[in-house]
Short mmCIF file of C-alpha atoms in Angstrom, two decimals:
data_model
loop_
_atom_site.label_atom_id
_atom_site.label_comp_id
_atom_site.label_asym_id
_atom_site.label_seq_id
_atom_site.Cartn_x
_atom_site.Cartn_y
_atom_site.Cartn_z
CA UNK L 1 69.02 146.99 120.45
CA UNK L 2 70.63 146.24 123.78
CA UNK L 3 74.13 145.92 124.51
CA UNK L 4 74.51 142.29 123.88
CA UNK L 5 73.22 142.52 120.40
CA UNK L 6 75.46 145.84 119.82
CA UNK L 7 78.45 143.69 121.17
CA UNK L 8 77.45 140.81 118.65
CA UNK L 9 76.78 142.68 115.54
CA UNK L 10 80.78 144.45 116.16
CA UNK L 11 82.16 140.99 116.44
CA UNK L 12 80.32 139.63 113.50
CA UNK L 13 81.61 142.67 111.38
CA UNK L 14 85.27 142.25 112.63
CA UNK L 15 85.07 138.44 111.83
CA UNK L 16 83.61 139.32 108.54
CA UNK L 17 86.78 141.14 107.51
CA UNK L 18 89.13 138.11 108.58
CA UNK L 19 89.68 135.38 105.96
CA UNK L 20 88.15 132.49 108.85
CA UNK L 21 85.08 131.24 109.98
CA UNK L 22 83.87 131.47 113.43
CA UNK L 23 81.77 128.73 115.14
CA UNK L 24 80.11 127.37 118.31
CA UNK L 25 79.23 123.44 118.69
CA UNK L 26 76.63 122.90 121.41
CA UNK L 27 76.96 119.94 124.05
CA UNK L 28 74.83 117.60 122.04
CA UNK L 29 76.88 118.25 118.52
CA UNK L 30 74.88 120.97 116.88
CA UNK L 31 77.40 123.35 114.97
CA UNK L 32 76.20 126.92 114.65
CA UNK L 33 78.09 129.22 112.56
CA UNK L 34 78.56 132.47 114.10
CA UNK L 35 80.01 134.12 110.86
CA UNK L 36 80.27 132.79 107.35
CA UNK L 37 83.47 134.71 106.26
CA UNK L 38 86.41 132.48 104.72
CA UNK L 39 85.75 129.33 103.29
CA UNK L 40 82.58 128.58 105.17
CA UNK L 41 80.17 128.79 102.33
CA UNK L 42 81.90 126.26 100.55
CA UNK L 43 82.11 123.79 103.31
CA UNK L 44 79.94 120.75 103.79
CA UNK L 45 76.93 121.21 106.24
CA UNK L 46 75.53 117.99 107.81
CA UNK L 47 71.30 117.43 107.03
CA UNK L 48 69.23 115.67 109.85
CA UNK L 49 71.01 113.21 111.44
CA UNK L 50 74.59 113.23 109.47
CA UNK L 51 77.59 113.98 111.69
CA UNK L 52 80.01 116.45 111.06
CA UNK L 53 82.57 114.19 111.41
CA UNK L 54 81.19 112.87 107.94
CA UNK L 55 82.85 115.83 106.10
CA UNK L 56 86.26 114.88 107.23
CA UNK L 57 88.16 113.21 104.36
CA UNK L 58 88.03 109.19 105.28
CA UNK L 59 91.97 109.34 105.63
CA UNK L 60 92.17 112.01 108.31
CA UNK L 61 89.04 110.68 110.15
CA UNK L 62 90.41 108.11 112.43
CA UNK L 63 93.37 109.98 113.45
CA UNK L 64 91.25 113.38 113.50
CA UNK L 65 88.40 111.40 115.61
CA UNK L 66 91.04 110.43 117.97
CA UNK L 67 92.59 113.88 118.71
CA UNK L 68 88.89 115.48 118.83
CA UNK L 69 87.93 112.77 121.78
CA UNK L 70 91.28 113.32 123.47
CA UNK L 71 90.50 117.07 123.56
CA UNK L 72 86.70 116.73 124.83
CA UNK L 73 87.88 114.44 127.50
CA UNK L 74 90.93 116.69 128.56
CA UNK L 75 88.87 119.61 127.92
CA UNK L 76 91.80 120.93 126.20
CA UNK L 77 92.34 123.13 123.22
CA UNK L 78 92.36 121.44 119.56
CA UNK L 79 94.60 122.59 116.80
CA UNK L 80 94.62 120.64 113.63
CA UNK L 81 94.68 120.99 109.98
CA UNK L 82 92.64 118.26 108.12
CA UNK L 83 90.95 117.64 104.75
CA UNK L 84 87.16 118.56 104.88
CA UNK L 85 84.80 118.06 102.17
CA UNK L 86 83.34 120.84 100.23
CA UNK L 87 79.34 121.61 99.83
CA UNK L 88 77.90 119.57 97.07
CA UNK L 89 80.83 116.87 96.08
CA UNK L 90 81.43 113.99 97.56
CA UNK L 91 84.85 113.83 95.69
CA UNK L 92 86.25 117.03 96.49
CA UNK L 93 88.22 117.96 99.65
CA UNK L 94 89.98 121.01 100.75
CA UNK L 95 92.34 121.43 103.44
CA UNK L 96 91.51 123.57 106.70
CA UNK L 97 93.33 124.54 109.74
CA UNK L 98 90.51 123.90 112.87
CA UNK L 99 91.45 125.69 116.23
CA UNK L 100 88.66 125.00 118.82
CA UNK L 101 89.08 125.56 122.55
CA UNK L 102 86.23 124.50 125.61
CA UNK L 103 83.86 127.04 127.35
CA UNK L 104 81.96 126.40 130.35
CA UNK L 105 78.43 127.80 130.72
CA UNK L 106 77.02 129.19 133.86
CA UNK L 107 75.17 125.53 134.59
CA UNK L 108 78.40 123.73 134.16
CA UNK L 109 77.75 122.46 130.35
CA UNK L 110 80.60 122.82 128.08
CA UNK L 111 80.22 123.77 124.32
CA UNK L 112 83.17 124.71 121.90
CA UNK L 113 84.04 127.71 120.09
CA UNK L 114 86.37 127.06 116.98
CA UNK L 115 87.67 129.15 114.04
CA UNK L 116 88.25 127.13 110.52
CA UNK L 117 90.90 128.78 108.10
CA UNK L 118 91.67 127.94 104.61
CA UNK L 119 94.99 125.98 104.72
CA UNK L 120 95.32 124.37 101.03
CA UNK L 121 97.77 126.39 99.63
CA UNK L 122 99.71 126.57 102.82
CA UNK L 123 99.55 122.80 103.02
CA UNK L 124 100.24 121.81 99.43
CA UNK L 125 103.12 124.22 99.47
CA UNK L 126 104.65 122.56 102.39
CA UNK L 127 103.91 119.14 101.01
CA UNK L 128 105.46 120.06 97.69
CA UNK L 129 108.56 121.22 99.74
CA UNK L 130 108.88 118.15 101.64
CA UNK L 131 108.42 115.65 98.82
CA UNK L 132 110.66 117.65 96.01
CA UNK L 133 113.50 117.78 99.11
CA UNK L 134 112.86 113.96 99.66
CA UNK L 135 113.32 113.53 95.53
CA UNK L 136 116.25 115.82 95.55
CA UNK L 137 118.37 113.76 97.83
CA UNK L 138 118.29 110.69 95.87
CA UNK L 139 121.79 110.07 93.86
CA UNK L 140 122.14 108.45 90.74
CA UNK L 141 122.22 104.73 91.16
CA UNK L 142 123.75 101.72 88.98
CA UNK L 143 120.12 100.39 89.35
CA UNK L 144 116.67 102.76 89.67
CA UNK L 145 115.63 100.84 93.21
CA UNK L 146 116.80 103.56 95.38
CA UNK L 147 114.80 106.27 93.36
CA UNK L 148 112.01 104.25 92.89
CA UNK L 149 111.85 103.41 96.52
CA UNK L 150 112.04 106.74 97.69
CA UNK L 151 109.29 107.91 95.42
CA UNK L 152 106.86 105.43 96.04
CA UNK L 153 107.39 105.86 99.86
CA UNK L 154 106.84 109.41 99.67
CA UNK L 155 103.28 109.47 98.03
CA UNK L 156 102.04 106.25 99.90
CA UNK L 157 99.72 106.59 101.62
CA UNK L 158 99.65 109.69 101.99
CA UNK L 159 98.92 110.88 98.23
CA UNK L 160 97.57 107.69 97.13
CA UNK L 161 97.06 104.12 98.23
CA UNK L 162 98.97 101.94 95.70
CA UNK L 163 101.87 103.16 93.46
CA UNK L 164 103.92 100.67 90.52
CA UNK L 165 106.56 102.47 88.65
CA UNK L 166 107.78 100.82 85.53
CA UNK L 167 110.93 101.42 83.27
CA UNK L 168 109.84 101.94 79.67
CA UNK L 169 110.95 100.86 76.36
CA UNK L 170 109.77 101.49 72.67
CA UNK L 171 110.82 98.85 70.44
CA UNK L 172 109.38 97.85 66.39
CA UNK L 173 107.53 94.91 66.49
CA UNK L 174 105.82 93.10 63.63
CA UNK L 175 102.88 92.63 65.40
CA UNK L 176 102.63 95.24 67.06
CA UNK L 177 99.51 98.01 66.66
CA UNK L 178 99.43 101.02 65.19
CA UNK L 179 102.54 100.94 62.66
CA UNK L 180 104.57 98.65 64.80
CA UNK L 181 105.50 100.57 67.68
CA UNK L 182 105.28 98.31 70.96
CA UNK L 183 105.55 99.93 74.30
CA UNK L 184 107.06 97.14 77.25
CA UNK L 185 107.69 97.68 80.62
CA UNK L 186 109.36 96.10 83.54
CA UNK L 187 108.05 96.58 87.03
CA UNK L 188 110.49 98.06 88.93
CA UNK L 189 108.73 99.14 92.46
CA UNK L 190 105.13 98.71 93.84
CA UNK L 191 104.13 100.01 96.88
CA UNK L 192 100.80 99.43 98.81
CA UNK L 193 99.34 100.75 101.68
CA UNK L 194 98.54 98.27 104.66
CA UNK L 195 95.50 96.36 104.15
CA UNK L 196 95.31 96.55 100.38
CA UNK L 197 95.14 93.09 98.52
CA UNK L 198 98.12 91.89 96.83
CA UNK L 199 98.90 92.89 93.31
CA UNK L 200 98.38 89.97 90.63
CA UNK L 201 101.85 88.85 89.29
CA UNK L 202 103.66 91.37 86.46
CA UNK L 203 105.57 89.62 84.32
CA UNK L 204 109.08 91.14 83.44
CA UNK L 205 108.30 92.63 80.40
CA UNK L 206 104.42 93.05 79.12
CA UNK L 207 102.89 95.07 76.63
CA UNK L 208 101.26 97.82 77.97
CA UNK L 209 97.33 98.77 77.41
CA UNK L 210 96.09 101.85 75.01
CA UNK L 211 95.51 104.36 77.87
CA UNK L 212 99.45 104.19 79.33
CA UNK L 213 100.38 103.94 75.43
CA UNK L 214 98.77 107.42 75.05
CA UNK L 215 99.81 108.64 78.42
CA UNK L 216 103.07 107.89 77.47
CA UNK L 217 103.14 109.30 73.62
CA UNK L 218 101.35 112.54 74.49
CA UNK L 219 103.70 112.69 77.70
CA UNK L 220 100.78 113.67 79.41
CA UNK L 221 99.33 112.53 82.79
CA UNK L 222 96.04 110.85 82.79
CA UNK L 223 93.61 110.35 85.01
CA UNK L 224 90.67 107.15 85.49
CA UNK L 225 87.78 107.80 87.55
CA UNK L 226 86.17 104.50 88.33
CA UNK L 227 82.52 104.39 89.80
CA UNK L 228 81.34 101.02 91.82
CA UNK L 229 77.89 101.39 89.93
CA UNK L 230 79.03 102.81 86.60
CA UNK L 231 81.07 100.55 83.94
CA UNK L 232 84.55 100.25 83.95
CA UNK L 233 86.96 102.46 82.04
CA UNK L 234 88.45 101.40 78.74
CA UNK L 235 91.77 100.46 78.27
CA UNK L 236 92.74 98.42 81.62
CA UNK L 237 93.49 94.44 81.67
CA UNK L 238 91.21 92.30 82.98
CA UNK L 239 93.50 91.35 85.48
CA UNK L 240 93.82 95.01 86.52
CA UNK L 241 90.49 95.69 86.73
CA UNK L 242 89.87 92.72 89.21
CA UNK L 243 92.56 93.92 91.51
CA UNK L 244 91.18 97.74 91.45
CA UNK L 245 87.76 96.01 92.35
CA UNK L 246 88.89 94.21 95.34
CA UNK L 247 90.97 97.10 96.46
CA UNK L 248 87.56 99.50 96.22
CA UNK L 249 89.77 102.01 94.01
CA UNK L 250 88.30 105.18 92.95
CA UNK L 251 91.08 106.45 90.88
CA UNK L 252 93.94 105.70 88.49
CA UNK L 253 96.35 107.92 87.39
CA UNK L 254 99.08 107.32 84.88
CA UNK L 255 101.94 109.56 84.63
CA UNK L 256 104.94 109.43 82.35
CA UNK L 257 108.44 110.49 83.71
CA UNK L 258 110.55 112.26 81.09
CA UNK L 259 114.44 112.76 80.57
CA UNK L 260 115.26 114.78 77.55
CA UNK L 261 111.76 114.62 76.33
CA UNK L 262 111.10 110.88 76.40
CA UNK L 263 109.25 109.25 78.51
CA UNK L 264 111.55 106.75 80.39
CA UNK L 265 108.89 105.29 83.01
CA UNK L 266 105.78 105.37 84.11
CA UNK L 267 103.73 105.66 87.49
CA UNK L 268 100.55 103.90 87.80
CA UNK L 269 98.95 105.46 91.21
CA UNK L 270 95.52 104.29 92.83
CA UNK L 271 93.26 105.58 95.13
CA UNK L 272 91.58 102.82 96.93
CA UNK L 273 89.19 101.62 99.99
CA UNK L 274 86.56 104.37 98.87
CA UNK L 275 89.23 107.17 98.88
CA UNK L 276 88.00 109.77 96.50
CA UNK L 277 90.47 109.96 93.32
CA UNK L 278 92.71 112.78 93.03
CA UNK L 279 91.72 116.34 91.84
CA UNK L 280 93.89 118.57 89.77
CA UNK L 281 95.75 119.73 92.40
CA UNK L 282 96.47 116.32 93.49
CA UNK L 283 97.34 115.46 90.07
CA UNK L 284 99.41 118.20 89.25
CA UNK L 285 101.35 117.60 93.11
CA UNK L 286 101.80 113.67 91.93
CA UNK L 287 102.84 115.08 88.30
CA UNK L 288 105.83 117.39 90.34
CA UNK L 289 107.11 114.96 92.60
CA UNK L 290 107.46 112.05 89.94
CA UNK L 291 109.55 114.31 87.70
CA UNK L 292 111.98 114.79 90.21
CA UNK L 293 112.89 111.11 89.15
CA UNK L 294 114.36 112.56 85.81
CA UNK L 295 117.47 113.68 87.54
CA UNK L 296 118.41 110.46 89.24
CA UNK L 297 117.25 108.63 86.01
CA UNK L 298 119.37 110.87 83.74
CA UNK L 299 122.24 110.17 85.85
CA UNK L 300 121.61 106.37 86.17
CA UNK L 301 121.12 105.86 82.31
CA UNK L 302 124.22 108.00 81.76
CA UNK L 303 126.18 105.63 84.21
CA UNK L 304 124.56 102.43 82.52
CA UNK L 305 125.48 103.63 79.11
CA UNK L 306 129.35 103.85 80.47
CA UNK L 307 128.74 100.38 81.75
CA UNK L 308 127.26 98.84 78.61
CA UNK L 309 130.14 100.27 76.31
CA UNK L 310 132.69 99.05 78.66
CA UNK L 311 130.83 95.34 78.86
CA UNK L 312 130.69 95.47 75.01
CA UNK L 313 134.32 96.47 74.94
CA UNK L 314 135.32 94.01 77.73
CA UNK L 315 133.16 90.88 75.87
CA UNK L 316 135.12 91.88 72.45
CA UNK L 317 138.20 90.90 73.79
CA UNK L 318 136.85 87.43 75.13
CA UNK L 319 136.86 85.65 72.18
CA UNK L 320 136.17 81.90 71.88
CA UNK L 321 138.90 79.42 72.99
CA UNK L 322 140.84 77.51 69.81
CA UNK L 323 139.38 73.95 69.42
CA UNK L 324 142.83 71.81 70.31
CA UNK L 325 142.69 67.69 70.09
CA UNK L 326 143.04 65.78 73.45
CA UNK L 327 141.48 68.90 75.07
CA UNK L 328 138.12 70.33 76.45
CA UNK L 329 137.91 73.70 77.15
CA UNK L 330 135.05 75.97 78.93
CA UNK L 331 135.51 79.57 79.13
CA UNK L 332 132.57 82.27 80.33
CA UNK L 333 132.55 85.59 81.74
CA UNK L 334 130.00 86.78 83.91
CA UNK L 335 129.19 90.60 85.03
CA UNK L 336 128.58 91.41 88.19
CA UNK L 337 124.76 92.09 89.06
CA UNK L 338 123.19 95.63 87.47
CA UNK L 339 124.29 97.35 90.56
CA UNK L 340 128.04 97.32 89.90
CA UNK L 341 130.25 98.70 87.23
CA UNK L 342 132.24 96.33 84.79
CA UNK L 343 135.48 95.16 85.75
CA UNK L 344 138.59 94.68 83.99
CA UNK L 345 138.84 90.69 84.23
CA UNK L 346 139.58 88.88 81.00
CA UNK L 347 140.56 85.34 79.81
CA UNK L 348 142.62 84.13 76.93
CA UNK L 349 143.82 80.81 75.16
CA UNK L 350 146.07 80.96 71.98
CA UNK L 351 147.51 78.01 70.18
CA UNK L 352 151.16 78.20 69.63
CA UNK L 353 151.53 74.75 67.70
CA UNK L 354 150.44 71.47 66.93
CA UNK L 355 150.25 70.15 70.70
CA UNK L 356 150.67 73.45 72.40
CA UNK L 357 148.44 75.84 73.93
CA UNK L 358 149.29 79.23 75.92
CA UNK L 359 146.01 80.02 78.61
CA UNK L 360 145.76 82.96 80.45
CA UNK L 361 143.51 85.00 83.05
CA UNK L 362 143.60 87.99 84.60
CA UNK L 363 142.24 91.25 86.45
CA UNK L 364 142.92 95.10 86.17
CA UNK L 365 142.44 97.14 89.25
CA UNK L 366 139.34 99.54 88.93
CA UNK L 367 135.82 98.80 87.37
CA UNK L 368 134.87 101.76 85.02
CA UNK L 369 135.44 101.78 81.13
CA UNK L 370 138.97 102.85 81.71
CA UNK L 371 139.97 99.10 83.30
CA UNK L 372 137.89 97.47 80.48
CA UNK L 373 140.38 99.55 78.15
CA UNK L 374 143.33 98.66 79.64
CA UNK L 375 142.36 95.13 80.22
CA UNK L 376 142.38 94.66 76.32
CA UNK L 377 145.42 96.28 76.09
CA UNK L 378 147.40 94.20 78.29
CA UNK L 379 145.60 90.80 77.24
CA UNK L 380 146.72 92.21 73.58
CA UNK L 381 150.21 92.40 74.84
CA UNK L 382 150.27 89.28 76.33
CA UNK L 383 148.92 87.23 73.64
CA UNK L 384 151.56 88.98 71.27
CA UNK L 385 154.49 88.04 73.75
CA UNK L 386 153.17 84.36 74.47
CA UNK L 387 152.84 83.88 70.34
CA UNK L 388 156.38 85.03 69.76
CA UNK L 389 157.66 83.60 72.19
CA UNK L 390 156.41 79.98 71.38
CA UNK L 391 155.61 76.92 73.47
CA UNK L 392 159.17 76.61 74.83
CA UNK L 393 159.47 80.08 76.66
CA UNK L 394 158.91 80.00 80.50
CA UNK L 395 155.89 81.70 81.55
CA UNK L 396 157.86 83.35 84.26
CA UNK L 397 159.80 85.23 81.65
CA UNK L 398 156.74 86.19 79.72
CA UNK L 399 155.00 87.76 82.65
CA UNK L 400 158.37 89.47 83.47
CA UNK L 401 158.32 91.09 79.94
CA UNK L 402 154.57 92.24 80.21
CA UNK L 403 155.62 93.54 83.50
CA UNK L 404 158.07 96.12 82.00
CA UNK L 405 156.07 96.96 79.00
CA UNK L 406 153.16 97.58 80.83
CA UNK L 407 154.81 99.91 83.13
CA UNK L 408 156.59 101.68 80.75
CA UNK L 409 153.13 102.48 79.23
CA UNK L 410 151.82 103.89 82.26
CA UNK L 411 148.58 101.64 81.81
CA UNK L 412 146.69 100.54 85.02
CA UNK L 413 148.03 100.86 88.46
CA UNK L 414 147.80 96.90 89.31
CA UNK L 415 147.38 93.61 87.18
CA UNK L 416 146.74 90.32 88.78
CA UNK L 417 147.25 87.19 85.82
CA UNK L 418 148.14 83.65 85.49
CA UNK L 419 149.87 82.65 82.47
CA UNK L 420 150.19 78.85 81.63
CA UNK L 421 151.78 77.24 78.57
CA UNK L 422 150.32 73.56 78.01
CA UNK L 423 152.46 70.89 76.12
CA UNK L 424 150.75 67.76 75.04
CA UNK L 425 152.80 64.51 76.07
CA UNK L 426 153.16 61.31 73.94
CA UNK L 427 150.96 59.69 76.54
CA UNK L 428 148.00 61.87 75.92
CA UNK L 429 148.51 64.00 79.05
CA UNK L 430 149.27 67.12 79.17
CA UNK L 431 152.32 68.98 81.04
CA UNK L 432 151.34 72.46 82.39
CA UNK L 433 153.82 75.64 83.32
CA UNK L 434 152.45 78.47 84.68
CA UNK L 435 153.55 81.52 86.54
CA UNK L 436 151.08 83.41 89.05
CA UNK L 437 151.36 87.10 89.54
CA UNK L 438 149.54 87.79 92.43
CA UNK L 439 146.46 86.10 91.41
CA UNK L 440 143.97 83.42 92.85
CA UNK L 441 145.75 79.82 92.79
CA UNK L 442 144.43 77.57 89.90
CA UNK L 443 142.33 74.86 91.20
CA UNK L 444 143.79 71.32 89.65
CA UNK L 445 140.60 68.52 89.85
CA UNK L 446 142.14 65.00 89.24
CA UNK L 447 140.17 62.38 87.94
CA UNK L 448 140.30 60.12 90.98
CA UNK L 449 141.39 62.21 93.83
CA UNK L 450 140.19 65.48 95.78
CA UNK L 451 140.80 68.60 93.96
CA UNK L 452 143.99 71.01 95.04
CA UNK L 453 145.15 73.99 94.32
CA UNK L 454 148.59 74.80 91.93
CA UNK L 455 150.95 76.84 93.88
CA UNK L 456 154.42 76.80 95.21
CA UNK L 457 155.90 76.40 98.94
CA UNK L 458 155.27 80.53 99.14
CA UNK L 459 153.17 83.29 98.17
CA UNK L 460 152.28 83.86 94.79
CA UNK L 461 154.63 86.31 93.10
CA UNK L 462 153.45 90.19 93.31
CA UNK L 463 151.09 91.46 90.63
CA UNK L 464 152.49 93.03 87.95
CA UNK L 465 153.22 97.09 88.13
CA UNK L 466 154.20 97.15 91.55
CA UNK L 467 158.03 96.91 91.06
CA UNK L 468 160.30 97.56 88.89
CA UNK L 469 162.34 94.27 88.76
CA UNK L 470 161.00 90.93 89.99
CA UNK L 471 162.25 87.32 89.55
CA UNK L 472 159.37 85.47 89.03
CA UNK L 473 158.74 81.65 89.14
CA UNK L 474 157.67 79.21 86.87
CA UNK L 475 155.04 76.29 88.50
CA UNK L 476 154.80 72.87 86.93
CA UNK L 477 151.62 70.48 86.96
CA UNK L 478 150.44 67.83 84.97
CA UNK L 479 147.24 66.62 83.37
CA UNK L 480 146.25 63.21 82.68
CA UNK L 481 143.36 62.33 80.45
CA UNK L 482 139.94 63.53 82.97
CA UNK L 483 142.08 65.96 85.24
CA UNK L 484 141.11 69.17 84.74
CA UNK L 485 142.77 72.66 85.64
CA UNK L 486 140.27 75.74 86.55
CA UNK L 487 141.68 79.19 85.96
CA UNK L 488 139.11 82.32 87.61
CA UNK L 489 139.29 85.83 88.83
CA UNK L 490 138.68 86.45 92.38
CA UNK L 491 134.96 87.13 91.89
CA UNK L 492 134.50 83.58 92.13
CA UNK L 493 136.06 83.19 95.57
CA UNK L 494 136.14 86.88 97.16
CA UNK L 495 133.06 87.55 99.69
CA UNK L 496 132.92 90.48 102.14
CA UNK L 497 133.77 90.19 105.35
CA UNK L 498 135.18 86.75 104.48
CA UNK L 499 138.76 85.54 104.87
CA UNK L 500 140.13 84.40 101.42
CA UNK L 501 141.39 81.24 103.00
CA UNK L 502 137.97 80.28 103.81
CA UNK L 503 136.76 81.05 100.30
CA UNK L 504 139.47 79.20 98.90
CA UNK L 505 138.57 76.22 100.99
CA UNK L 506 134.68 76.53 100.47
CA UNK L 507 135.41 76.43 96.44
CA UNK L 508 137.18 73.09 96.74
CA UNK L 509 134.76 71.61 99.20
CA UNK L 510 132.18 72.70 96.48
CA UNK L 511 134.07 71.46 93.82
CA UNK L 512 134.93 68.28 95.14
CA UNK L 513 130.82 67.62 95.94
CA UNK L 514 130.21 68.53 92.28
CA UNK L 515 132.54 65.81 90.83
CA UNK L 516 131.16 62.94 93.22
CA UNK L 517 127.73 63.83 91.15
CA UNK L 518 129.37 63.17 88.00
CA UNK L 519 128.90 66.27 86.54
CA UNK L 520 130.48 67.25 83.12
CA UNK L 521 132.82 70.23 83.25
CA UNK L 522 131.02 72.76 81.68
CA UNK L 523 127.78 71.84 84.28
CA UNK L 524 130.17 71.71 87.02
CA UNK L 525 131.86 75.13 86.58
CA UNK L 526 128.24 76.83 85.88
CA UNK L 527 127.07 75.41 89.34
CA UNK L 528 130.09 76.98 91.00
CA UNK L 529 128.67 80.49 89.77
CA UNK L 530 126.87 82.41 92.62
CA UNK L 531 123.75 83.67 92.11
CA UNK L 532 123.33 86.69 89.96
CA UNK L 533 121.92 88.55 92.88
CA UNK L 534 125.29 87.73 94.80
CA UNK L 535 127.47 88.76 92.45
CA UNK L 536 129.38 91.44 93.41
CA UNK L 537 132.43 91.34 91.33
CA UNK L 538 132.74 90.09 87.59
CA UNK L 539 133.92 86.38 87.25
CA UNK L 540 135.99 85.12 84.05
CA UNK L 541 136.96 81.35 84.38
CA UNK L 542 138.70 79.07 81.92
CA UNK L 543 139.00 75.45 82.75
CA UNK L 544 140.68 72.81 80.29
CA UNK L 545 140.05 69.01 80.66
CA UNK L 546 142.41 66.38 78.87
CA UNK L 547 140.76 64.26 77.48
CA UNK L 548 141.25 61.35 74.32
CA UNK L 549 141.19 62.40 70.74
CA UNK L 550 138.43 62.41 68.84
#
């Protein structure tokens, strides 16, 4: 044995004691393994004319090939962590760390000497920490879009190619299978990697298939592996299978998201374009990531529960206005979009006598259950005062009495309101007396003239609960047959970064345009409302139009 052989044997003995393998690549691309330590025996080895680059995971191949070509051109070292196929399994990959350096022989030819070290556990630990840290930063939202967006963006395209997340609800239906339990879902978030075909339209609610119901009922993730040659897995809809074929999907994972032992969301995750389906380690990581949604979901559901209670309480006070001869009354309440809390808006109308009516509208400062509770209290007190005072009372005096009572009860911090008394005249019209406590001005819509606001020569009186003693004013107007008076809350006119004067002018111009179209009052009021997407505050409206009897 010569000295070179002795040194080689000693070097190989040393390498066998460390968890890595050492290899040499010739200028022709032939790989020679100096030592099979570590995971070398598990890694895929090219046969015949196959390239060693074929062992790299399809998702990593493009960037890794660029990195390798850059290193060879510059004759610089390569340091990369990449997924490499395991021997004998086309769909099983493992993360390895590759370090390689160029070595020039006596003839000037460059060969590469490199090491390969198992990096699977390290990579998964780092990935888990990174993804869970992103999820931990997701706050409770009034809707779930932020939590769903963060989760979907975290796993696409690194862990999956397509993600669709659904809110799940269970209900008992007569025609539902298996004893009447129907599982329905609403799509909340869809995330697709670039280049995938668009998903088919998803209905707002649809009955989930058997596989999804099994995942929800068992509260266990399900993995369906799709083979281009094999039969499609059972339990998927025709539309889903059609899209999966177009996307060259290889696997679909169904992961239920649990909150307090109940499945409240379902994540559907697909690997596509021939990428290998998730293995057990991938599925475990995906489950951990999506289960991190349970915290934001729980907090959001708690906020939604409070909002629902406030909305129910609020609407319980918004009774239908009474019928009145010679007067058509349209009243409505619209909550803000689902991302906002419930406010303290209200309207009310109470008959005082034959031919007289008390009408009010108001808004409590705040957007929560306390505001809705305070709204009910203030509304009830005002209704009682109006009925006790009768049709001859001054609205300004009634609001002043209400102000003293509310301040004595130490209720809300601020209340705006319009209170009006309407009295029928012998000619069929209505005389209106009203007082405005810091509220947007009522809009008068004459039958034969442009609309105008009912307000005094100065600004409206201050809101309630801002001073102990105030002299409030009463304004007067008349409704002739065909005229209408619209009382509304600030959600109809206030917009972010918009002057209130401009908003009031826009409301009047929009109203006049709708009047010219000949719309009846209920349709006109509906057209004035902003869309749900643009509704940032609650809106209450009560509109009254003088008309002939009968």
